[in-house]
Coordinates of C-alpha atoms in Angstrom, one line a residue:
Chain A
M1 CA 25.8 -7.1 17.8
T2 CA 23.3 -9.3 19.3
L3 CA 21.2 -6.6 20.9
L4 CA 21.1 -4.8 17.5
R5 CA 20.0 -8.1 15.6
F6 CA 17.2 -8.6 18.3
L7 CA 16.1 -4.9 17.8
V8 CA 16.1 -5.4 13.8
A9 CA 14.1 -8.6 14.2
I10 CA 11.4 -7.2 16.2
A11 CA 11.4 -3.7 14.2
P12 CA 8.7 -5.1 11.5
V13 CA 6.3 -6.2 14.2
L14 CA 6.6 -3.3 16.2
A15 CA 6.1 -1.1 13.1
L16 CA 2.9 -2.9 12.5
L17 CA 1.7 -2.5 16.0
G18 CA 2.7 0.9 16.2
G19 CA 1.0 1.7 12.9
I20 CA -2.4 0.1 14.0
L21 CA -2.4 1.2 17.7
V22 CA -0.4 4.5 18.1
L23 CA -0.9 6.0 14.6
R24 CA -4.3 4.5 14.1
W25 CA -3.6 3.6 10.8
R26 CA -5.7 0.9 8.8
A27 CA -4.1 -2.4 8.7
Y28 CA -2.9 -2.2 5.1
R29 CA -1.0 0.9 5.5
A30 CA 0.7 -0.5 8.8
A31 CA 1.5 -3.8 6.9
A32 CA 3.2 -1.7 4.1
L33 CA 5.3 0.0 6.8
A34 CA 6.2 -3.2 8.4
W35 CA 7.2 -5.0 4.9
L36 CA 9.8 -1.8 4.3
V37 CA 11.1 -2.2 7.8
A38 CA 11.6 -6.0 7.4
V39 CA 13.2 -5.5 4.1
A40 CA 15.5 -2.9 5.2
G41 CA 16.6 -5.0 8.2
A42 CA 17.0 -8.0 6.3
A43 CA 19.2 -6.4 3.8
T44 CA 21.6 -4.6 6.0
V45 CA 21.9 -6.5 9.1
Y46 CA 20.8 -10.1 8.2
G47 CA 22.7 -10.1 4.9
A48 CA 19.8 -11.0 2.9
G49 CA 20.3 -10.5 -0.9
P50 CA 17.7 -9.0 -3.5
V51 CA 17.1 -12.8 -4.7
L52 CA 16.3 -13.9 -1.3
I53 CA 14.0 -11.1 -0.4
A54 CA 12.2 -11.3 -3.9
S55 CA 11.7 -15.2 -3.4
A56 CA 10.4 -14.8 0.4
S57 CA 7.9 -12.0 -0.6
A58 CA 6.8 -14.2 -3.5
K59 CA 6.3 -17.1 -1.1
G60 CA 4.2 -14.5 0.9
L61 CA 2.2 -13.9 -2.2
S62 CA 1.7 -17.6 -2.9
L63 CA 0.4 -18.0 0.9
T64 CA -1.7 -14.9 0.2
L65 CA -3.5 -16.4 -2.9
L66 CA -4.2 -19.6 -1.1
V67 CA -6.0 -17.8 1.9
M68 CA -7.7 -15.1 0.1
L69 CA -9.2 -17.4 -2.4
I70 CA -11.0 -19.0 0.6
V71 CA -12.0 -15.4 1.9
W72 CA -13.2 -14.3 -1.5
S73 CA -15.5 -17.3 -2.3
A74 CA -16.8 -17.3 1.3
V75 CA -17.6 -13.7 1.4
F76 CA -19.2 -14.0 -2.1
L77 CA -21.4 -17.0 -1.1
Y78 CA -22.5 -15.1 2.2
T79 CA -23.3 -11.8 0.3
L80 CA -25.2 -13.9 -2.2
A81 CA -27.5 -15.7 0.5
A82 CA -27.7 -12.4 2.2
D83 CA -29.0 -10.6 -1.1
L84 CA -31.5 -13.6 -1.5
G85 CA -33.0 -13.2 2.0
A86 CA -31.6 -16.5 3.3
V87 CA -29.8 -14.7 6.3
D88 CA -32.6 -12.8 7.2
S89 CA -35.2 -15.9 7.2
I90 CA -32.6 -17.8 9.4
A91 CA -32.2 -15.0 11.8
R92 CA -35.9 -14.4 12.2
R93 CA -36.5 -18.3 12.7
I94 CA -34.2 -18.0 15.6
L95 CA -35.6 -14.8 17.1
D96 CA -38.9 -16.8 17.3
S97 CA -37.4 -19.9 19.1
S98 CA -37.6 -18.9 22.7
G99 CA -39.1 -16.4 25.0
D100 CA -36.3 -16.9 27.8
P101 CA -33.8 -14.2 27.3
L102 CA -31.0 -16.2 28.7
V103 CA -31.5 -19.2 26.4
L104 CA -32.2 -16.6 23.4
G105 CA -29.1 -14.7 24.3
L106 CA -26.9 -18.0 24.4
L107 CA -28.4 -19.1 21.0
L108 CA -28.0 -15.8 19.2
A109 CA -24.5 -14.6 20.8
W110 CA -23.0 -18.1 21.3
T111 CA -24.2 -20.5 18.8
F112 CA -25.7 -18.5 16.1
S113 CA -23.0 -15.9 15.9
G114 CA -20.5 -19.0 15.8
F115 CA -22.6 -20.6 12.9
M116 CA -22.2 -17.1 11.0
Q117 CA -18.3 -16.9 11.8
G118 CA -18.2 -20.5 10.0
I119 CA -19.8 -19.2 6.8
A120 CA -18.6 -15.6 6.7
G121 CA -16.3 -14.0 9.4
F122 CA -14.8 -10.6 9.1
G123 CA -17.1 -9.1 11.8
V124 CA -20.1 -10.2 10.0
P125 CA -21.4 -12.2 13.2
V126 CA -21.2 -8.9 15.0
A127 CA -22.8 -6.8 12.3
I128 CA -25.7 -9.5 11.9
V129 CA -26.3 -10.7 15.5
A130 CA -25.7 -7.6 18.0
P131 CA -28.8 -5.9 16.3
L132 CA -30.9 -9.3 16.7
M133 CA -29.6 -9.0 20.5
V134 CA -30.8 -5.7 21.1
L135 CA -34.3 -6.8 19.4
A136 CA -34.3 -9.3 22.1
G137 CA -34.1 -6.7 24.7
H138 CA -30.5 -6.5 25.4
S139 CA -28.7 -3.0 26.0
P140 CA -26.5 -2.1 23.0
V141 CA -23.1 -2.4 24.8
R142 CA -24.1 -5.7 26.5
S143 CA -25.2 -6.9 22.9
I144 CA -22.0 -6.3 21.1
A145 CA -19.8 -7.5 24.1
A146 CA -21.7 -10.7 24.2
V147 CA -21.3 -11.5 20.4
M148 CA -17.7 -10.3 20.4
I149 CA -16.7 -13.0 23.0
G150 CA -19.6 -15.3 22.2
H151 CA -18.3 -16.1 18.5
S152 CA -14.7 -16.1 19.4
W153 CA -14.5 -20.0 19.9
A154 CA -15.5 -20.3 15.9
I155 CA -12.9 -18.3 14.6
T156 CA -10.1 -20.6 13.9
F157 CA -12.2 -23.1 11.8
G158 CA -14.4 -20.0 10.6
S159 CA -14.4 -18.2 7.4
M160 CA -14.1 -21.7 6.0
G161 CA -10.8 -22.6 8.0
S162 CA -8.7 -19.8 6.5
S163 CA -7.0 -19.4 9.9
F164 CA -6.4 -23.0 10.2
F165 CA -4.9 -23.2 6.8
A166 CA -2.7 -20.4 7.6
V167 CA -1.3 -22.0 10.9
Q168 CA -0.4 -25.1 8.8
L169 CA 1.3 -23.4 6.3
V170 CA 3.5 -21.0 8.4
T171 CA 4.4 -23.8 10.9
G172 CA 4.7 -26.6 8.4
V173 CA 2.3 -28.8 10.6
D174 CA 0.1 -31.2 8.8
G175 CA -3.7 -30.4 9.1
A176 CA -4.8 -33.8 9.8
A177 CA -2.5 -34.2 12.6
L178 CA -3.3 -30.7 14.0
G179 CA -7.2 -30.6 13.6
P180 CA -8.4 -33.5 15.9
P181 CA -6.4 -32.4 19.0
L182 CA -6.8 -28.7 18.4
A183 CA -10.8 -29.5 18.1
L184 CA -10.3 -31.3 21.8
L185 CA -8.5 -28.1 23.1
F186 CA -11.3 -26.1 21.7
I187 CA -13.9 -27.6 24.1
L188 CA -12.7 -25.6 27.0
P189 CA -12.8 -22.4 25.2
I190 CA -16.3 -23.2 23.7
F191 CA -17.5 -23.8 27.4
F192 CA -15.9 -20.8 28.6
T193 CA -17.3 -18.4 26.2
G194 CA -20.8 -19.8 26.5
L195 CA -20.5 -19.1 30.2
S196 CA -19.1 -15.5 29.4
V197 CA -22.2 -14.7 27.4
A198 CA -24.4 -16.1 30.1
H199 CA -22.5 -13.6 32.5
I200 CA -22.9 -10.6 30.2
V201 CA -26.7 -11.4 29.5
A202 CA -27.8 -12.4 33.1
G203 CA -24.9 -12.1 35.6
W204 CA -23.9 -14.6 38.1
G205 CA -27.2 -15.9 38.5
G206 CA -27.3 -16.5 34.6
V207 CA -24.2 -18.5 34.7
R208 CA -25.6 -20.8 37.6
R209 CA -28.7 -21.1 35.5
A210 CA -26.8 -21.6 32.3
L211 CA -24.2 -23.9 33.4
P212 CA -25.7 -27.4 32.8
L213 CA -26.9 -26.2 29.6
V214 CA -23.6 -24.6 28.4
A215 CA -21.9 -27.6 29.4
A216 CA -24.2 -30.1 27.5
A217 CA -24.0 -27.7 24.2
S218 CA -20.1 -27.4 24.7
G219 CA -19.7 -31.3 25.0
L220 CA -22.0 -31.7 21.8
M221 CA -20.3 -29.1 19.6
G222 CA -16.6 -29.9 20.8
A223 CA -17.6 -33.6 19.8
L224 CA -18.8 -32.6 16.5
M225 CA -15.8 -30.3 15.9
W226 CA -13.4 -33.3 16.6
A227 CA -15.4 -35.7 14.4
L228 CA -15.3 -33.3 11.6
N229 CA -11.6 -32.7 11.9
L230 CA -11.2 -36.5 11.9
L231 CA -13.1 -36.8 8.6
G232 CA -10.9 -33.9 7.2
A233 CA -13.8 -31.5 7.1
A234 CA -11.9 -28.8 8.9
P235 CA -13.6 -25.9 6.8
V236 CA -17.2 -26.8 8.1
S237 CA -15.9 -27.4 11.7
S238 CA -17.3 -24.1 13.2
M239 CA -20.3 -23.8 11.1
L240 CA -21.9 -27.2 11.7
P241 CA -20.9 -27.3 15.5
G242 CA -22.5 -23.7 15.5
L243 CA -25.7 -25.1 13.9
L244 CA -25.8 -28.1 16.3
G245 CA -25.6 -25.8 19.2
S246 CA -28.2 -23.5 17.7
L247 CA -30.6 -26.5 17.2
F248 CA -29.9 -27.8 20.7
L249 CA -30.7 -24.6 22.4
W250 CA -33.7 -24.2 20.0
L251 CA -35.2 -27.6 21.4
V252 CA -34.5 -26.6 25.1
G253 CA -35.8 -23.2 24.7
R254 CA -39.1 -24.0 22.9
G255 CA -41.3 -24.5 25.9
R256 CA -40.1 -21.4 27.8
S257 CA -42.1 -18.5 28.4
T258 CA -42.9 -15.8 25.7
N259 CA -40.9 -12.6 25.4
T260 CA -43.0 -9.9 24.1
T261 CA -40.1 -8.0 22.5
V262 CA -39.1 -10.9 20.5
A263 CA -42.8 -11.6 19.7
R264 CA -43.6 -8.1 18.2
I265 CA -40.8 -8.1 15.5
D266 CA -42.0 -11.5 14.2
Q267 CA -45.0 -10.0 12.4
V268 CA -43.0 -9.7 9.3
T269 CA -43.0 -12.9 7.4
P270 CA -39.7 -14.1 6.1
R271 CA -38.9 -14.5 2.5
L272 CA -37.7 -18.2 2.7
S273 CA -38.4 -21.1 4.5
F274 CA -35.8 -22.2 6.8
G275 CA -35.2 -25.3 4.4
W276 CA -34.6 -23.0 1.6
A277 CA -32.6 -20.3 3.5
F278 CA -30.3 -23.0 4.7
L279 CA -29.8 -24.6 1.3
P280 CA -26.7 -22.7 0.2
Y281 CA -24.9 -24.0 3.3
G282 CA -26.5 -27.2 3.4
L283 CA -24.9 -27.9 0.0
L284 CA -21.7 -26.7 1.0
T285 CA -21.6 -29.0 3.9
L286 CA -22.6 -31.9 1.6
L287 CA -20.1 -31.2 -0.9
S288 CA -17.3 -30.8 1.9
L289 CA -18.3 -34.1 3.2
L290 CA -18.2 -35.5 -0.4
A291 CA -14.8 -34.1 -0.9
Q292 CA -13.4 -36.4 1.7
V293 CA -14.7 -39.4 0.0
P294 CA -11.2 -41.5 -0.7
A295 CA -12.5 -42.2 -4.5
I296 CA -13.0 -38.5 -5.2
K297 CA -10.0 -37.4 -3.4
D298 CA -7.8 -39.8 -5.2
A299 CA -9.4 -38.9 -8.7
A300 CA -8.6 -35.3 -8.2
A301 CA -5.2 -35.8 -6.3
G302 CA -3.1 -34.5 -9.2
V303 CA -5.3 -31.4 -9.8
S304 CA -3.4 -28.6 -8.1
F305 CA -1.5 -25.3 -8.6
A306 CA 1.6 -24.8 -6.5
L307 CA 4.9 -22.6 -7.0
G308 CA 8.3 -24.4 -6.3
Y309 CA 11.0 -22.3 -4.6
P310 CA 14.8 -22.8 -4.4
G311 CA 16.8 -23.3 -1.3
L312 CA 18.6 -19.9 -0.6
R313 CA 21.3 -18.6 2.0
T314 CA 21.9 -15.2 3.4
A315 CA 25.3 -13.7 3.5
Q316 CA 25.4 -14.8 7.1
G317 CA 25.0 -18.5 6.5
F318 CA 21.0 -18.6 7.4
A319 CA 19.9 -21.5 5.1
V320 CA 16.3 -21.5 3.5
P321 CA 15.3 -25.0 2.5
A322 CA 13.7 -25.7 -1.0
Q323 CA 10.2 -26.1 -1.5
E324 CA 9.1 -28.1 -4.4
A325 CA 5.1 -27.3 -4.1
Y326 CA 4.7 -24.2 -1.9
A327 CA 1.2 -23.5 -0.5
P328 CA -0.6 -25.9 -3.1
I329 CA -4.2 -25.0 -4.0
R330 CA -5.9 -28.3 -4.7
L331 CA -9.2 -28.5 -6.7
V332 CA -10.5 -31.0 -4.2
G333 CA -9.4 -29.9 -0.7
H334 CA -9.3 -26.4 -1.1
P335 CA -12.7 -24.7 -0.1
A336 CA -12.9 -22.1 -2.6
P337 CA -14.1 -24.7 -5.5
L338 CA -16.6 -26.0 -3.1
L339 CA -17.9 -22.6 -2.2
L340 CA -18.4 -21.5 -5.8
L341 CA -20.0 -25.0 -6.7
S342 CA -22.6 -24.3 -3.8
A343 CA -23.3 -20.9 -5.4
V344 CA -23.9 -22.5 -9.0
L345 CA -26.2 -25.3 -7.4
T346 CA -27.9 -22.7 -5.3
Y347 CA -28.8 -20.6 -8.4
L348 CA -29.9 -23.5 -10.1
L349 CA -32.3 -24.7 -7.5
Y350 CA -33.6 -21.2 -6.5
R351 CA -34.4 -20.5 -10.1
R352 CA -36.2 -23.8 -10.6
R353 CA -38.3 -22.9 -7.6
G354 CA -38.6 -19.3 -8.5
L355 CA -36.8 -17.9 -5.5
W356 CA -33.9 -16.3 -7.8
K357 CA -33.5 -12.4 -7.6
P358 CA -32.2 -10.9 -11.0
G359 CA -28.9 -9.2 -10.4
A360 CA -28.2 -10.9 -7.2
V361 CA -24.7 -12.5 -8.6
D362 CA -23.8 -8.7 -9.5
R363 CA -24.6 -7.2 -6.5
A364 CA -22.7 -10.1 -4.4
R365 CA -19.7 -9.7 -6.7
R366 CA -19.7 -5.9 -6.1
A367 CA -20.3 -6.3 -2.3
T368 CA -17.4 -9.0 -2.1
V369 CA -14.9 -6.7 -4.0
R370 CA -16.0 -3.6 -1.6
Q371 CA -15.3 -5.9 1.3
S372 CA -12.5 -7.9 0.6
T373 CA -10.1 -5.3 -1.3
G374 CA -8.6 -3.7 1.7
T375 CA -8.1 -6.9 3.6
T376 CA -6.4 -8.6 0.6
V377 CA -4.0 -5.9 0.3
G378 CA -3.3 -5.8 4.1
V379 CA -2.9 -9.5 4.2
A380 CA -0.8 -9.5 1.3
L381 CA 1.9 -7.3 2.6
M382 CA 1.8 -8.7 6.0
V383 CA 2.4 -12.2 4.9
M384 CA 5.3 -10.9 2.7
M385 CA 6.6 -9.3 5.8
A386 CA 6.3 -12.4 7.9
L387 CA 8.0 -14.4 5.1
V388 CA 11.1 -11.8 4.9
V389 CA 11.4 -12.1 8.8
T390 CA 11.5 -15.9 8.6
D391 CA 13.5 -16.5 5.4
S392 CA 16.1 -13.9 6.6
G393 CA 16.6 -15.6 9.9
M394 CA 15.1 -12.8 12.1
A395 CA 12.2 -15.1 13.4
A396 CA 14.9 -17.3 14.7
V397 CA 16.7 -14.4 16.6
L398 CA 13.2 -13.9 18.0
A399 CA 12.9 -17.4 19.2
D400 CA 16.2 -17.6 20.6
A401 CA 15.2 -14.6 22.9
A402 CA 12.0 -16.5 23.7
E403 CA 14.2 -19.4 24.9
E404 CA 15.2 -17.3 28.0
L405 CA 11.7 -17.6 29.2
G406 CA 11.8 -21.4 29.8
G407 CA 9.4 -24.1 28.5
S408 CA 6.6 -23.9 31.0
V409 CA 6.3 -20.1 31.0
Y410 CA 6.4 -20.0 27.0
L411 CA 3.6 -22.5 27.0
V412 CA 1.4 -20.3 28.8
A413 CA 2.8 -17.2 27.0
A414 CA 2.1 -18.6 23.5
P415 CA -1.5 -18.3 23.5
F416 CA -1.2 -14.6 24.4
I417 CA 1.3 -14.1 21.5
G418 CA -1.6 -15.2 19.2
L419 CA -4.0 -12.9 21.1
L420 CA -1.5 -10.0 20.6
G421 CA -1.5 -10.7 16.9
A422 CA -5.0 -10.9 16.5
F423 CA -6.1 -8.2 18.5
V424 CA -4.0 -5.8 16.7
T425 CA -4.7 -7.0 13.2
G426 CA -8.3 -8.1 13.9
S427 CA -7.7 -11.3 12.3
N428 CA -6.8 -14.9 13.5
T429 CA -5.3 -15.5 10.3
N430 CA -3.1 -12.5 10.2
S431 CA -2.0 -13.3 14.0
N432 CA -1.1 -16.9 12.6
V433 CA 1.0 -15.6 9.7
M434 CA 2.7 -13.0 11.7
F435 CA 3.6 -15.0 14.8
G436 CA 3.5 -18.6 13.4
P437 CA 7.0 -18.6 12.3
L438 CA 8.1 -17.2 15.6
Q439 CA 6.2 -19.9 17.4
L440 CA 7.7 -22.5 15.2
F441 CA 11.2 -21.6 15.9
A442 CA 10.5 -21.1 19.7
S443 CA 8.9 -24.6 19.9
Q444 CA 12.2 -25.9 18.4
A445 CA 14.5 -23.7 20.2
L446 CA 12.7 -25.0 23.6
A447 CA 12.3 -28.5 22.8
L448 CA 8.5 -28.3 22.8
S449 CA 5.8 -29.9 20.6
T450 CA 5.5 -27.8 17.5
L451 CA 1.7 -29.2 17.1
T452 CA 1.0 -27.9 20.8
I453 CA 2.6 -24.7 20.0
A454 CA 0.8 -24.3 16.7
A455 CA -2.7 -25.0 18.6
A456 CA -2.0 -22.6 21.3
Q457 CA -1.0 -19.7 18.7
T458 CA -4.4 -20.3 16.8
L459 CA -6.4 -20.8 20.1
G460 CA -5.2 -17.5 21.6
G461 CA -5.5 -15.9 18.2
S462 CA -9.2 -17.0 17.9
I463 CA -10.3 -15.5 21.3
G464 CA -8.1 -12.3 20.6
S465 CA -9.9 -11.9 17.0
G466 CA -13.3 -12.1 18.7
V467 CA -12.4 -9.1 21.4
A468 CA -10.3 -7.0 18.8
P469 CA -11.2 -3.3 18.5
D470 CA -12.4 -3.6 14.9
K471 CA -15.2 -5.7 16.1
A472 CA -16.3 -3.3 18.7
L473 CA -16.1 -0.7 16.0
I474 CA -18.3 -3.0 13.6
G475 CA -20.8 -3.5 16.5
A476 CA -20.9 0.3 17.4
S477 CA -21.3 1.5 13.6
V478 CA -24.2 -0.9 13.0
L479 CA -26.1 -0.2 16.2
G480 CA -25.2 3.7 16.0
G481 CA -26.5 6.2 18.7
D482 CA -24.3 6.6 21.8
V483 CA -22.5 3.4 21.7
R484 CA -19.0 4.0 22.5
E485 CA -16.2 1.4 21.4
G486 CA -14.3 2.1 24.5
E487 CA -17.0 1.1 26.5
V488 CA -17.6 -2.2 24.5
M489 CA -13.8 -3.0 24.8
R490 CA -13.8 -2.6 28.5
R491 CA -16.9 -4.8 29.0
A492 CA -15.4 -7.8 26.3
L493 CA -11.8 -7.6 26.9
P494 CA -11.8 -9.1 30.4
Y495 CA -13.3 -12.2 29.0
G496 CA -11.0 -12.6 26.4
L497 CA -7.9 -12.3 28.7
L498 CA -9.2 -14.7 31.2
G499 CA -10.1 -17.0 28.2
V500 CA -6.7 -17.1 27.0
L501 CA -5.0 -17.4 30.4
L502 CA -7.1 -20.6 30.8
I503 CA -6.0 -21.7 27.3
G504 CA -2.4 -21.2 28.3
L505 CA -2.8 -23.3 31.4
E506 CA -5.1 -26.0 29.4
V507 CA -1.9 -26.1 26.8
L508 CA 0.6 -26.3 29.8
A509 CA -1.4 -29.3 31.5
V510 CA -1.6 -30.9 28.3
S511 CA 2.1 -30.7 27.8
L512 CA 2.9 -32.0 31.4
L513 CA 0.8 -34.8 30.8
G514 CA 3.1 -35.8 27.9
F515 CA 0.8 -35.2 25.0
R516 CA 2.7 -34.1 21.9
Chain B
M1 CA -9.8 3.5 -6.1
K2 CA -6.4 3.6 -4.2
L3 CA -7.3 0.3 -2.9
R4 CA -8.2 -1.2 -6.2
L5 CA -5.1 0.0 -7.7
S6 CA -3.1 -1.3 -4.9
L7 CA -4.9 -4.9 -5.2
F8 CA -4.0 -4.7 -9.0
V9 CA -0.2 -4.0 -8.1
V10 CA -0.1 -6.7 -5.7
I11 CA -1.5 -9.2 -8.0
I12 CA 1.2 -8.4 -10.6
S13 CA 3.9 -8.5 -8.0
L14 CA 3.5 -12.3 -7.5
P15 CA 4.9 -13.1 -11.2
L16 CA 7.5 -10.5 -10.9
L17 CA 8.9 -11.4 -7.6
Y18 CA 8.5 -15.0 -8.5
I19 CA 10.3 -15.0 -11.9
S20 CA 13.2 -12.8 -10.7
G21 CA 13.7 -14.2 -7.5
A22 CA 13.0 -17.9 -7.1
H23 CA 12.8 -19.0 -11.0
L24 CA 15.6 -16.9 -12.5
Q25 CA 17.6 -16.0 -9.2
D26 CA 18.7 -12.7 -10.9
G27 CA 19.9 -10.2 -8.4
Q28 CA 19.3 -7.2 -10.7
L29 CA 15.8 -8.3 -11.8
S30 CA 14.9 -8.9 -8.0
T31 CA 16.2 -5.3 -7.1
W32 CA 13.9 -4.0 -9.7
A33 CA 11.0 -6.2 -8.5
I34 CA 11.6 -5.0 -4.8
I35 CA 11.7 -1.4 -5.9
F36 CA 8.4 -1.7 -7.6
V37 CA 6.7 -3.2 -4.4
T38 CA 8.5 -0.6 -2.2
A39 CA 7.0 2.3 -4.5
L40 CA 3.5 0.6 -3.7
C41 CA 4.3 0.7 -0.1
L42 CA 5.6 4.1 -0.1
W43 CA 2.3 5.3 -2.0
L44 CA 0.1 3.5 0.7
L45 CA 1.9 5.3 3.2
T46 CA 0.9 8.7 1.6
P47 CA -2.3 10.2 3.4
E48 CA -5.4 9.8 1.3
R49 CA -6.8 13.0 -0.1
N50 CA -10.2 12.7 1.4
R51 CA -9.0 12.3 5.1

């Protein structure tokens, strides 16, 4: 019976993995199968009644609403900025910044791609930056692999912090408590991904030459990530460190020799100056920081939307506690209103300056719907599956099995679980939703810090999402020609696996030192 | 088109599942809501025409 319960508990995750990896389905199809498998298992073996299954699935949709509002707004602002020529103007300014291929490679694939992840995500850094790497003189495979590993440090706090929000919601960890230590743990992955880019771009010689530069930039970026989390500004905690790192490398690289490949493509004058190009994201940063001012926070404290869920119990006695306000969407505190306000202010200021393009909003709206619909359906079904697995008691059974591993082994394994989820689904958010409940129960069963395990999950998910096959596919489809995804994966994956092993050891060390 | 329709179904599933399961806690209504989502999932599992 115990083996049957374990097999039924792991079946939804296996259905999801099998659908994506073996049957090569798109994520939403595999997620549909996984929800069906979860519901069948919950009803037949775990004694979950229809009320509990419906309530758990509705909880999943509440969570989806919270996360996907961020995603839709972030994609809208990005597509609007791209339509207005802002993204092109920023990219050209960066290409013009240095003639040293190593510094330019780091600037593009490591810091600028991190900034792009901060504002957009969903493979946009690979789609935008990999062609720029090729223009800077690198081979297509090397370019895609460098951007894949290079932007992976920025994924958890990227896309306006959607993955960070997801891990909080499924593990119940407070964002204010998780953010600052998580940012400190990110300093090692930031440093490692920088050196990985240097290795891909210029081999071991490049690593030696880049070491002081990467160390200094990592320190600055990590410190800013930490400070922003202390201020409660998690949604801009990838965007601004990415921008700071880019600025640092731009200043360092300015005096270096001129590269002819780079100089040639800059003959086209960008549509916007850097200041005007950066305006939508400058406004967003300003609004995010204003939203943390106590007086504003207090004034808007009561303005939120959330559904309440009752306490329920399976026929086998597994109890689900009542939730008075599940996954609340706050007017001040949720990134979507800030993103939309930035778009409105951008419209007003661009129009006043004569920089506005007629029809931009409509084109951005259409592009947002095209880009986000499949993701939304996939995330909704996946999160519904995760909540059915949690509320029916399946995740608790999986956590009991994980207990057999022992605390130390589990601490090293936890980021690999995050990596696996992100690798399969191509998303740090999905990985956190899929494996967050398992990690929560395992941390309780093994008496480990839930905060540490939640951090390990999303750290592994961040790197795993960067080196996931969908990013290689995006890069290969953008660059076209003879680029093979398999070759890109072989180039990028070893860095991802080594990075996650280092994270596992970092988490183990932090835990052994007594930090909780 | 299939995805857009799926998105619509997902959006209306939230009130259906919430009202039947969490709010009214009615087993029969909850069963119908689950059947509704099951139908969506089975439809998503069928191969697309243009493949």
